[in-house]
Amino acid sequence: MQGVDPAWLPDEVFRPIGTRRTLIRGSGPLVDTVHGEVAGACDRFGGRVERDASPGPFDLVLELTGADASEGFTFERGDGCTTVTATGQSGLLYGLFHVVRLGEDAFRKQRPRETHGPALALRMLDHWDNVAVHPVMGQVERGYAGGSLFWQDGRARGELLGRVRAYGRLLAACGINAVAVNNVNVHATEAHLLTDRLGEVADIAGALRPYGVRTHLSVTFAAPIVLGGLSTADPLDDDVRGWWAEASARVYEAIPDFGGYVVKADSEGQPGPFAYGRSHADGANMLAAALEPHGGTVHWRAFVYNHRQDWRDRTTDRARAAHDHFVPLDGEFADNAVLQVKHGPMDFQVREPVSPLIGAMPRTRLAVELQATQEYTGQQRHVCWLGPMWSEVLRFRADGECSVGEVARGGLVAVSNVGDDPFWTGHPLAQANLYTFGRLAWQPHADPHQILDEWILLTFGTGPAAGLRAVLDGSWRTYEKYTAPLGVGWMVQPGHHYGPSVDGYEYSPWGTYHFADRDGIGVDRSAATGSGFAGQYAKPWAEMYESPDTCPDELLLFFHHMSYGHMLHSGKTVIQHIYDTHFEGVEEVEAARDVWASLVDLVDRARHARVAERFEEQLRSAREWRDQVNSYFLRKSGVPDAHGRRIY
Ligand code: GCV
């Protein structure tokens, strides 16, 4: 689309297909999409595409051989022809994008038959988009890429749905197959999307459908009251259950392939079953029952904690909350209820351990929620490629045996980082997070660095590839270095969460403390002397986290309160680690900015300028972080920097 960055689908990546002869076999709307893609490429590059039984020879055959819902495909090359087969239409679409990713390689040498398919059936983005601009949170809660892609001027984007379709295309090209189109904090206007404004949701669903992306909706638990005029939302009340059943039937009349509901209940002020003395399984199962006849799923979020804590109360530990609330309910959730768990026990900090809940509910379908929008990781003003963090999470053996990627039977979800910004994600390099998420959801054990390379080559070509790798590869660790140290988190400005404020959340009701004093810092979450959180883990993690001797350095202050003089496994004291990493972090940003500047002739001008401008802000902010954090700890501890560098 004009004026919109093609992201990882610039015309050029279709050249290898567009210059050749392609045969497409099979019928159906997604096969038409495949045909449209190939025909468009041929128009641009002079090749030819035929449907069904045309005489050959062909360089590429894309063939639908069945009529099921499978998303897998086979790929092979022999006798001068590359062949993709699929038994389901979306499989054929994913097969096409596989050929696009391979480029000329798809047509070079013989390749024996390979089978490809997603490890996880649900690969979803949750948009925290409001229809109406919220007075505090704006249109997209925690959004850093302009307004909503779906909603504009208080309505679905009518004639601009072409942009939504283009979004669906990008998502399909990295394997994402579901989108929740509104914020989990469901405000008054957005509640109506479920009923009288359903037509707008159907329009969006229509724009995404050609690319195999199903639409989901966030709904308020109080809908029977606020929309239905009932006096209660009690999940065991017959009228309430009847109301949800009817509302859901109407949703499926309008959107036959509707995915289901996303629900944030009893969380940060949203209504939920606790008000009626009911459990979260009661709440989720009521919605699951309403969706079940239509094949839908409810995604019930596990982000339930006390956000009105008294900071003086040392007996409450927010990190424990999800496990405490949900583990007793294991086995009680309906088959089509998915418990959606944030990957860490707190809230998307730059470093957290994996949530112990993920390994502790074997009889429940879990989805794991990541955050692509960079709420706590630089808000798309800083380069912070999250692939390595997500990969660590997905490979973590949550129950001591199976990896998170295997345990997440309900799917992988990310909070979207996309808006109506011409570059989609505000910071053009933040597209790498979106792409990496999709590819990891398809194959959770994939090497994130290979995914990064793939994204770079598709988006930028080979010219600037080495520079881009240098800029992005270590950027998460760089960000970690100049922000909150050793897993303690939360040293951000309250409310908007950008920029440093070491004590910003120290005396707040949010359960987010670091407990720094003149002698040390960190939260004692051991079972022996602390909150007991470490004991929520399966073996061997419980033992490992319990003792500072075995706890990994990067999580030490998450699990333990340590003196500034404590020697880390790295051979540095805690205080010297803080000073060193903060100086290093800023130096690494300076180096990355210089690498980016050197790519000026290799990257298109608008994109280069946008990133260059953001680097100036990142550097300013990183210096602020360095100086505030280092000064704070020098003043608290009185321990000088071993290298005598400038601290204020
Ligand atoms: C949508 C954090 C964010 C909130 C978000 C919440 C959630 O607390 O700051 O903006 O609300 O997580 O995940 O529900």
XYZ file of C-alpha atoms and ligand atoms in Angstrom:
662
model
C 0.000 0.000 0.000
C 1.189 3.444 -0.798
C 2.941 5.222 2.028
C 3.066 2.099 4.130
C 6.245 0.201 4.769
C 6.072 -3.246 3.141
C 7.991 -4.574 6.165
C 9.129 -8.155 5.472
C 7.185 -8.373 2.212
C 8.811 -5.869 -0.157
C 8.029 -6.608 -3.812
C 11.560 -7.801 -4.338
C 11.098 -10.923 -2.209
C 8.565 -12.171 -4.764
C 10.970 -11.854 -7.682
C 12.054 -15.522 -7.672
C 8.399 -16.566 -7.985
C 7.336 -13.657 -10.171
C 9.845 -14.445 -12.903
C 8.810 -18.113 -13.195
C 5.926 -20.334 -14.299
C 3.608 -21.419 -11.521
C 0.685 -23.830 -11.447
C -1.912 -23.595 -8.688
C -4.227 -26.537 -8.111
C -7.286 -26.532 -5.901
C -10.036 -24.134 -4.986
C -11.240 -22.070 -2.084
C -10.858 -18.527 -0.780
C -7.332 -18.977 0.554
C -6.274 -20.667 -2.660
C -7.559 -17.521 -4.366
C -5.341 -15.528 -2.030
C -2.372 -17.662 -3.039
C -3.278 -17.137 -6.673
C -3.592 -13.394 -6.131
C -0.137 -13.256 -4.542
C 1.510 -15.196 -7.348
C -0.391 -13.323 -10.071
C 0.660 -10.009 -8.518
C 4.276 -11.141 -8.479
C 4.053 -12.247 -12.134
C 2.571 -8.888 -13.130
C 5.514 -7.175 -11.544
C 8.235 -9.470 -12.809
C 6.949 -11.002 -16.053
C 6.291 -14.617 -15.045
C 3.131 -16.668 -15.583
C 0.589 -18.355 -13.331
C -2.017 -20.951 -14.320
C -4.885 -22.544 -12.419
C -5.564 -26.277 -12.340
C -5.013 -28.542 -15.316
C -2.909 -26.373 -17.585
C -0.150 -27.950 -19.679
C 3.358 -27.622 -18.252
C 6.191 -27.406 -17.747
C 6.145 -25.426 -14.470
C 8.852 -24.242 -12.111
C 6.530 -24.162 -9.134
C 3.407 -26.194 -8.346
C 1.244 -25.225 -5.389
C -1.350 -27.923 -4.880
C -4.229 -28.333 -2.462
C -4.816 -32.045 -2.026
C -7.528 -32.111 0.624
C -10.163 -30.077 2.399
C -9.161 -30.215 6.060
C -8.125 -27.497 8.512
C -4.465 -28.498 8.588
C -1.945 -25.676 8.483
C 0.980 -27.886 7.454
C 2.470 -28.404 4.005
C 5.115 -30.398 2.201
C 7.922 -28.932 0.152
C 10.192 -30.649 -2.346
C 12.200 -30.010 -5.482
C 12.919 -32.535 -8.183
C 13.009 -32.680 -12.011
C 13.352 -28.932 -12.241
C 10.113 -28.298 -10.391
C 9.455 -27.099 -6.853
C 6.277 -28.546 -5.355
C 4.257 -27.497 -2.342
C 1.288 -29.602 -1.298
C -1.175 -29.060 1.504
C -4.335 -30.742 2.656
C -5.734 -27.480 4.036
C -5.990 -24.069 2.396
C -4.029 -22.214 5.044
C -1.293 -24.827 4.690
C -1.002 -23.853 1.035
C -0.737 -20.185 1.986
C 1.995 -20.947 4.539
C 3.723 -23.069 1.896
C 3.727 -20.111 -0.486
C 5.345 -17.895 2.143
C 7.890 -20.632 2.802
C 8.899 -20.412 -0.863
C 9.043 -16.613 -0.547
C 11.399 -16.917 2.439
C 13.662 -19.332 0.603
C 13.901 -17.015 -2.409
C 16.124 -18.310 -5.215
C 17.140 -21.226 -2.998
C 13.658 -22.675 -3.470
C 14.480 -23.212 -7.150
C 18.121 -24.217 -7.049
C 18.992 -27.723 -6.057
C 17.122 -30.967 -5.585
C 15.414 -31.167 -2.212
C 13.822 -34.277 -0.790
C 10.306 -33.957 0.533
C 10.127 -31.989 3.785
C 7.078 -31.731 6.004
C 6.363 -28.454 7.770
C 3.685 -27.551 10.273
C 3.151 -25.365 13.300
C 4.007 -26.784 16.717
C 1.251 -24.666 18.272
C -2.227 -24.472 16.799
C -2.961 -20.986 18.121
C -0.535 -18.143 17.365
C -2.269 -14.995 18.445
C -1.725 -11.277 18.817
C -3.722 -9.420 21.420
C -4.284 -5.800 20.524
C -4.835 -3.559 23.501
C -6.742 -1.183 21.196
C -9.605 0.980 22.330
C -12.289 2.113 19.925
C -12.631 5.439 21.679
C -9.512 7.289 22.762
C -9.133 6.674 26.492
C -8.399 9.810 28.552
C -5.370 8.246 30.272
C -4.268 5.327 28.111
C -4.900 6.872 24.698
C -6.219 4.782 21.881
C -3.844 1.873 22.189
C -3.033 0.993 25.774
C 0.756 0.667 25.986
C 0.842 1.391 22.256
C 3.898 3.082 20.758
C 3.065 3.001 17.078
C 0.383 5.643 16.649
C -3.333 4.986 16.767
C -5.178 1.742 16.284
C -4.932 -0.199 13.069
C -8.531 -1.316 13.466
C -10.390 1.619 14.951
C -10.438 5.251 13.884
C -12.660 8.172 14.837
C -14.638 5.912 17.096
C -15.447 3.278 14.468
C -13.913 0.385 12.545
C -11.776 1.802 9.762
C -14.371 1.473 6.995
C -12.718 2.150 3.679
C -9.302 1.848 5.251
C -9.758 -1.845 5.926
C -7.262 -2.353 3.108
C -4.622 -1.625 5.695
C -6.093 -4.346 7.907
C -5.905 -6.760 5.004
C -2.271 -5.799 4.436
C -1.695 -6.510 8.119
C -3.283 -9.950 7.771
C -0.896 -10.604 4.894
C 2.146 -9.713 7.012
C 0.867 -11.895 9.827
C 0.311 -14.890 7.557
C 3.817 -14.463 6.181
C 5.241 -15.046 9.665
C 2.708 -17.688 10.721
C 0.292 -15.789 12.986
C -3.289 -17.028 12.693
C -5.363 -15.146 15.277
C -5.898 -11.590 16.440
C -7.886 -10.163 19.342
C -9.008 -6.780 18.097
C -9.639 -4.840 21.309
C -8.153 -4.117 24.706
C -8.515 -6.613 27.549
C -9.483 -3.629 29.687
C -12.932 -3.389 28.155
C -14.326 0.118 28.583
C -17.930 1.231 28.088
C -17.811 1.819 24.316
C -15.846 -1.332 23.556
C -18.228 -3.543 25.538
C -20.742 -2.993 22.718
C -18.559 -4.715 20.141
C -20.072 -7.936 21.444
C -23.634 -6.918 20.618
C -24.880 -3.850 18.787
C -21.483 -3.032 17.250
C -20.714 -6.558 16.180
C -20.973 -5.589 12.497
C -17.757 -3.624 12.817
C -15.952 -6.642 14.229
C -17.329 -8.678 11.332
C -15.865 -6.148 8.872
C -12.439 -6.523 10.443
C -12.781 -10.300 10.463
C -13.637 -10.115 6.766
C -10.455 -8.193 6.014
C -8.256 -10.648 7.925
C -9.935 -13.878 6.749
C -8.302 -14.093 3.289
C -4.988 -14.574 5.066
C -6.160 -17.274 7.436
C -6.289 -14.980 10.477
C -9.236 -15.549 12.818
C -10.730 -12.772 14.888
C -11.176 -12.854 18.672
C -12.807 -10.295 20.928
C -12.061 -9.120 24.458
C -15.291 -9.027 26.442
C -16.231 -7.707 29.848
C -17.332 -10.227 32.433
C -20.060 -7.742 33.407
C -21.599 -7.805 29.903
C -24.917 -9.332 31.059
C -25.342 -6.287 33.308
C -23.915 -3.510 31.152
C -25.337 -4.782 27.847
C -28.111 -7.155 28.830
C -29.768 -5.195 31.616
C -29.597 -8.130 34.035
C -29.016 -7.496 37.710
C -26.126 -9.932 38.017
C -23.221 -11.459 36.075
C -23.033 -14.488 38.391
C -21.636 -17.304 36.237
C -23.918 -19.886 37.853
C -27.099 -17.884 37.278
C -29.302 -19.392 34.544
C -30.308 -16.056 33.046
C -26.678 -15.010 32.852
C -25.715 -18.253 31.169
C -28.629 -17.921 28.770
C -27.615 -14.373 27.930
C -24.072 -15.428 27.059
C -25.355 -18.361 24.997
C -27.580 -16.072 22.930
C -24.966 -13.358 22.560
C -22.433 -15.947 21.396
C -24.863 -17.473 18.896
C -25.348 -14.017 17.375
C -21.587 -13.540 17.159
C -21.282 -16.752 15.136
C -24.132 -15.731 12.846
C -22.122 -12.635 11.972
C -18.658 -14.234 12.038
C -18.861 -17.988 11.408
C -15.131 -18.536 11.966
C -14.961 -16.346 15.093
C -12.127 -17.508 17.373
C -13.541 -16.746 20.804
C -13.306 -14.427 23.777
C -10.365 -13.019 25.729
C -11.163 -12.150 29.342
C -9.347 -10.140 31.987
C -11.368 -10.726 35.129
C -10.760 -9.691 38.752
C -7.613 -8.003 37.539
C -6.638 -4.368 37.949
C -10.234 -3.315 38.517
C -11.955 -5.414 35.814
C -15.090 -7.243 37.014
C -14.957 -10.984 37.613
C -16.439 -13.996 39.379
C -15.018 -13.128 42.828
C -17.842 -10.603 43.260
C -20.266 -13.555 43.350
C -18.144 -15.837 45.481
C -17.413 -17.965 42.383
C -14.107 -19.326 41.184
C -12.273 -18.397 38.013
C -13.032 -21.877 36.684
C -16.758 -21.105 37.159
C -16.305 -17.869 35.231
C -14.255 -19.330 32.399
C -16.448 -22.403 32.059
C -19.600 -20.338 31.699
C -18.101 -18.592 28.669
C -16.638 -21.853 27.397
C -20.138 -23.366 27.485
C -21.534 -20.469 25.463
C -18.800 -20.827 22.829
C -18.645 -24.609 22.722
C -21.539 -25.285 20.297
C -19.785 -23.029 17.772
C -16.242 -24.346 18.189
C -14.956 -21.237 19.981
C -12.464 -20.895 22.800
C -12.285 -18.613 25.810
C -8.856 -17.254 26.708
C -9.040 -16.542 30.405
C -6.126 -14.502 31.718
C -4.291 -15.537 34.873
C -3.076 -11.988 35.610
C -4.933 -11.854 38.915
C -3.237 -10.112 41.851
C -3.857 -7.496 44.500
C -3.074 -4.127 42.938
C -4.025 -2.273 46.096
C -1.326 -3.651 48.321
C 0.054 -1.737 51.306
C 3.776 -1.383 50.670
C 4.365 -1.810 54.416
C 2.866 -5.305 54.220
C 5.805 -7.681 53.798
C 3.642 -10.824 53.883
C 2.136 -10.300 50.423
C 4.238 -11.078 47.347
C 2.673 -10.252 43.990
C 4.922 -12.798 42.278
C 3.042 -15.571 44.079
C -0.431 -14.461 43.058
C -1.143 -16.326 39.805
C 0.107 -19.632 41.204
C -1.804 -19.149 44.459
C -5.040 -18.362 42.628
C -4.966 -20.889 39.806
C -3.079 -24.053 40.779
C -5.922 -25.191 43.061
C -8.209 -25.028 39.989
C -6.113 -27.370 37.839
C -8.386 -29.894 36.120
C -11.519 -27.788 36.605
C -11.393 -25.834 33.348
C -13.475 -26.894 30.337
C -11.666 -28.260 27.280
C -12.305 -25.087 25.311
C -11.136 -22.811 28.141
C -7.511 -21.772 27.840
C -5.739 -20.202 30.783
C -3.539 -17.424 29.414
C -0.465 -16.899 31.578
C 2.077 -14.090 31.323
C 5.524 -15.592 30.826
C 6.853 -14.106 34.045
C 5.279 -13.907 37.480
C 5.276 -10.097 37.568
C 4.648 -8.114 34.413
C 6.885 -8.186 31.334
C 9.989 -6.773 32.989
C 13.265 -6.882 31.060
C 14.265 -9.908 33.140
C 12.011 -12.239 35.089
C 12.081 -15.925 35.820
C 9.510 -18.008 33.961
C 6.192 -18.091 35.807
C 6.019 -21.177 38.052
C 2.344 -21.498 37.117
C 3.341 -22.684 33.654
C 4.730 -25.942 34.985
C 2.112 -26.488 37.625
C -1.189 -27.055 35.790
C -0.815 -30.285 33.808
C -4.581 -30.781 33.489
C -5.276 -27.331 32.074
C -4.737 -25.977 28.566
C -2.344 -23.076 28.957
C -1.452 -20.296 26.566
C 1.686 -18.309 27.291
C 1.511 -14.546 26.857
C 4.518 -12.497 25.728
C 4.645 -8.751 25.207
C 5.774 -7.500 21.814
C 4.730 -3.970 22.647
C 7.754 -2.627 24.513
C 6.012 -1.297 27.606
C 8.979 -1.932 29.889
C 11.630 -2.402 27.235
C 12.040 1.032 25.706
C 8.612 1.755 24.225
C 9.755 1.409 20.638
C 12.064 4.367 21.090
C 14.858 1.986 22.090
C 16.109 -0.903 19.980
C 15.343 -4.024 21.974
C 15.000 -7.252 20.010
C 13.273 -9.686 22.331
C 13.935 -12.902 20.418
C 16.584 -14.249 22.825
C 14.407 -13.547 25.861
C 11.402 -15.296 24.354
C 13.507 -18.193 23.216
C 14.887 -18.656 26.740
C 11.327 -18.676 28.053
C 10.102 -21.175 25.469
C 13.008 -23.556 26.079
C 12.726 -23.409 29.867
C 11.733 -26.802 31.268
C 8.802 -25.488 33.239
C 7.837 -28.665 35.080
C 11.418 -29.903 35.160
C 10.821 -31.989 32.016
C 8.788 -30.400 29.239
C 9.677 -27.038 27.762
C 7.319 -24.073 27.934
C 6.911 -24.379 24.159
C 5.560 -27.888 24.707
C 3.454 -27.066 27.753
C 1.700 -24.169 25.978
C -0.935 -26.424 24.422
C -3.366 -23.513 24.303
C -1.015 -21.479 22.122
C 1.386 -18.597 22.185
C 0.077 -15.063 22.454
C 1.822 -11.707 22.238
C 0.531 -8.278 23.065
C 0.811 -6.525 19.710
C 3.289 -3.722 19.019
C 1.492 -2.528 15.890
C -0.461 0.640 15.197
C -1.372 2.866 12.277
C 2.187 4.178 12.042
C 3.521 3.977 8.446
C 6.271 1.653 9.695
C 3.674 -0.408 11.592
C 5.645 -0.495 14.845
C 6.848 3.099 15.371
C 10.469 2.028 15.558
C 11.038 0.245 12.237
C 13.374 -2.260 13.893
C 10.630 -3.272 16.329
C 9.097 -5.142 13.385
C 11.730 -7.757 14.138
C 9.898 -8.526 17.387
C 6.601 -9.065 15.606
C 8.172 -11.300 12.995
C 10.186 -13.249 15.572
C 7.095 -13.826 17.655
C 5.237 -15.332 14.710
C 8.091 -17.614 13.768
C 8.669 -18.759 17.355
C 4.970 -19.464 17.764
C 5.227 -21.685 14.703
C 8.360 -23.399 15.983
C 9.112 -22.533 19.641
C 12.515 -24.215 19.583
C 13.719 -22.450 16.458
C 16.999 -20.557 16.730
C 16.022 -16.918 17.227
C 19.204 -15.730 15.525
C 18.254 -17.556 12.360
C 14.845 -15.930 12.564
C 16.498 -12.545 12.936
C 18.635 -13.206 9.865
C 15.547 -14.234 7.955
C 13.783 -11.009 8.918
C 16.788 -8.898 8.021
C 17.216 -10.468 4.598
C 13.538 -10.242 3.721
C 13.190 -6.671 4.947
C 16.521 -5.124 3.977
C 18.265 -7.511 1.583
C 21.896 -8.494 1.946
C 23.571 -5.045 1.776
C 23.100 -3.813 5.339
C 22.606 -7.285 6.863
C 25.801 -7.457 8.931
C 25.187 -3.997 10.372
C 21.615 -4.807 11.249
C 22.665 -7.973 12.983
C 25.191 -5.996 15.034
C 22.542 -3.460 16.008
C 19.817 -5.927 16.937
C 21.435 -9.098 18.156
C 22.555 -8.053 21.643
C 20.074 -5.223 22.062
C 17.955 -6.915 24.762
C 21.017 -7.470 26.965
C 22.162 -3.924 26.312
C 18.792 -2.626 27.452
C 18.991 -4.811 30.534
C 22.442 -3.431 31.331
C 21.406 0.202 31.581
C 18.066 -0.361 33.324
C 17.078 -2.263 36.503
C 19.855 -4.657 37.575
C 19.946 -8.396 38.252
C 16.263 -9.159 37.769
C 14.901 -6.720 40.348
C 12.808 -4.789 37.791
C 10.417 -1.868 38.106
C 12.712 1.171 38.333
C 10.538 3.004 35.808
C 8.508 6.170 35.927
C 5.104 5.263 37.374
C 2.102 5.372 35.071
C 3.689 5.578 31.641
C 6.628 3.281 32.499
C 9.224 5.093 30.388
C 12.551 6.289 31.737
C 14.220 5.726 35.089
C 12.766 6.266 38.524
C 14.571 4.009 40.966
C 12.056 4.493 43.758
C 9.108 5.227 41.466
C 7.259 2.074 42.509
C 8.858 1.612 45.924
C 6.055 3.023 48.060
C 3.171 2.252 45.689
C 0.242 -0.179 46.007
C 1.331 -2.285 43.000
C 3.433 -4.898 44.810
C 6.618 -3.935 42.956
C 9.467 -3.273 45.379
C 13.268 -3.572 45.426
C 13.889 -2.832 49.143
C 17.231 -1.075 48.612
C 18.810 0.278 51.789
C 22.336 1.276 52.726
C 23.477 -2.352 52.978
C 21.837 -4.127 50.057
C 18.965 -4.641 47.627
C 16.558 -7.308 46.386
C 13.474 -9.272 47.351
C 13.775 -12.328 49.559
C 11.490 -14.818 47.857
C 13.121 -17.898 49.319
C 11.050 -20.518 51.112
C 13.361 -20.443 54.130
C 13.286 -16.752 55.024
C 11.249 -14.958 52.370
C 7.856 -14.984 50.675
C 8.125 -18.637 49.673
C 7.771 -17.865 45.977
C 10.877 -19.933 45.107
C 9.053 -22.932 46.543
C 6.321 -22.640 43.891
C 8.692 -24.086 41.280
C 9.093 -27.690 40.285
C 12.394 -29.450 40.812
C 15.155 -28.591 40.062
C 14.252 -24.894 39.905
C 12.932 -24.596 43.452
C 16.286 -25.675 44.882
C 18.245 -23.640 42.387
C 16.420 -20.387 43.074
C 16.216 -20.985 46.832
C 19.908 -20.347 47.468
C 21.968 -17.331 46.371
C 24.803 -19.790 45.764
C 22.936 -21.499 42.930
C 20.591 -18.750 41.767
C 21.743 -17.393 38.369
C 23.265 -13.919 38.629
C 20.748 -12.335 36.303
C 17.875 -13.294 38.630
C 19.641 -12.900 41.951
C 17.825 -9.789 43.141
C 14.481 -11.179 42.022
C 14.905 -14.018 44.506
C 17.183 -12.645 47.220
C 18.034 -9.548 49.212
C 21.812 -9.278 48.920
C 24.475 -7.031 50.328
C 26.220 -4.710 47.903
C 29.462 -6.514 48.608
C 28.107 -9.963 47.722
C 30.303 -11.633 45.114
C 28.412 -12.759 42.000
C 29.304 -15.873 40.005
C 30.753 -13.434 37.493
C 33.446 -12.509 40.031
C 32.110 -8.997 40.566
C 30.351 -7.578 43.585
C 26.714 -6.595 43.234
C 27.576 -2.899 43.437
C 30.411 -3.118 40.935
C 28.157 -5.085 38.590
C 25.611 -2.280 38.781
C 28.203 0.387 37.949
C 29.897 -1.614 35.208
C 26.762 -2.690 33.391
C 25.380 0.827 33.392
C 28.536 2.255 31.848
C 28.729 -0.619 29.369
C 25.080 -0.337 28.395
C 25.485 3.281 27.329
C 28.684 2.479 25.429
C 26.866 -0.283 23.588
C 24.084 2.091 22.575
C 26.682 4.562 21.298
C 28.314 1.818 19.259
C 24.980 0.628 17.848
C 24.055 4.181 16.894
C 27.334 4.499 14.995
C 26.776 1.221 13.176
C 23.335 2.425 12.176
C 24.770 5.738 10.942
C 27.211 3.796 8.749
C 24.297 2.109 6.951
C 22.965 5.381 5.584
C 23.559 4.470 1.941
C 22.285 0.926 2.314
C 18.856 1.551 3.825
C 16.027 3.587 2.320
C 16.079 7.136 3.445
C 12.842 7.392 5.411
C 13.505 4.250 7.377
C 17.076 5.230 8.072
C 16.045 8.663 9.293
C 13.349 7.265 11.582
C 15.755 4.868 13.271
C 18.524 7.477 13.501
C 16.154 9.863 15.251
C 15.113 7.145 17.721
C 18.731 6.318 18.462
C 19.286 9.887 19.688
C 16.446 9.436 22.154
C 17.647 6.000 23.178
C 21.085 7.381 23.922
C 19.706 10.313 25.897
C 17.509 7.969 27.880
C 20.248 5.366 28.441
C 22.537 8.070 29.857
C 19.747 9.182 32.152
C 19.257 5.604 33.327
C 22.991 5.162 33.877
C 23.399 8.342 35.859
C 20.283 7.979 37.979
C 20.841 4.320 38.813
C 24.553 4.681 39.523
C 24.097 7.840 41.588
C 21.296 6.263 43.566
C 23.396 3.249 44.524
C 26.546 5.239 45.204
C 24.576 7.431 47.570
C 22.825 4.492 49.246
C 25.881 2.297 49.626
C 28.752 4.756 49.900
C 30.833 2.258 47.916
C 32.910 4.004 45.238
C 33.277 2.716 41.681
C 36.465 0.627 41.472
C 37.334 2.448 38.247
C 36.686 5.947 39.561
C 34.286 6.905 36.776
C 31.979 9.861 37.048
C 28.922 9.227 39.203
C 26.863 12.108 40.506
C -4.051 -3.965 29.601
C 0.081 -4.137 32.844
C -0.088 -2.946 31.949
C -1.554 -2.647 31.713
C -2.221 -3.899 31.138
C -2.024 -5.041 32.127
C -2.587 -6.359 31.623
O -0.339 -3.845 34.140
O 0.577 -1.849 32.502
O -1.652 -1.565 30.823
O -3.578 -3.692 30.902
O -0.648 -5.230 32.346
O -1.818 -7.164 31.150
O -3.785 -6.557 31.709
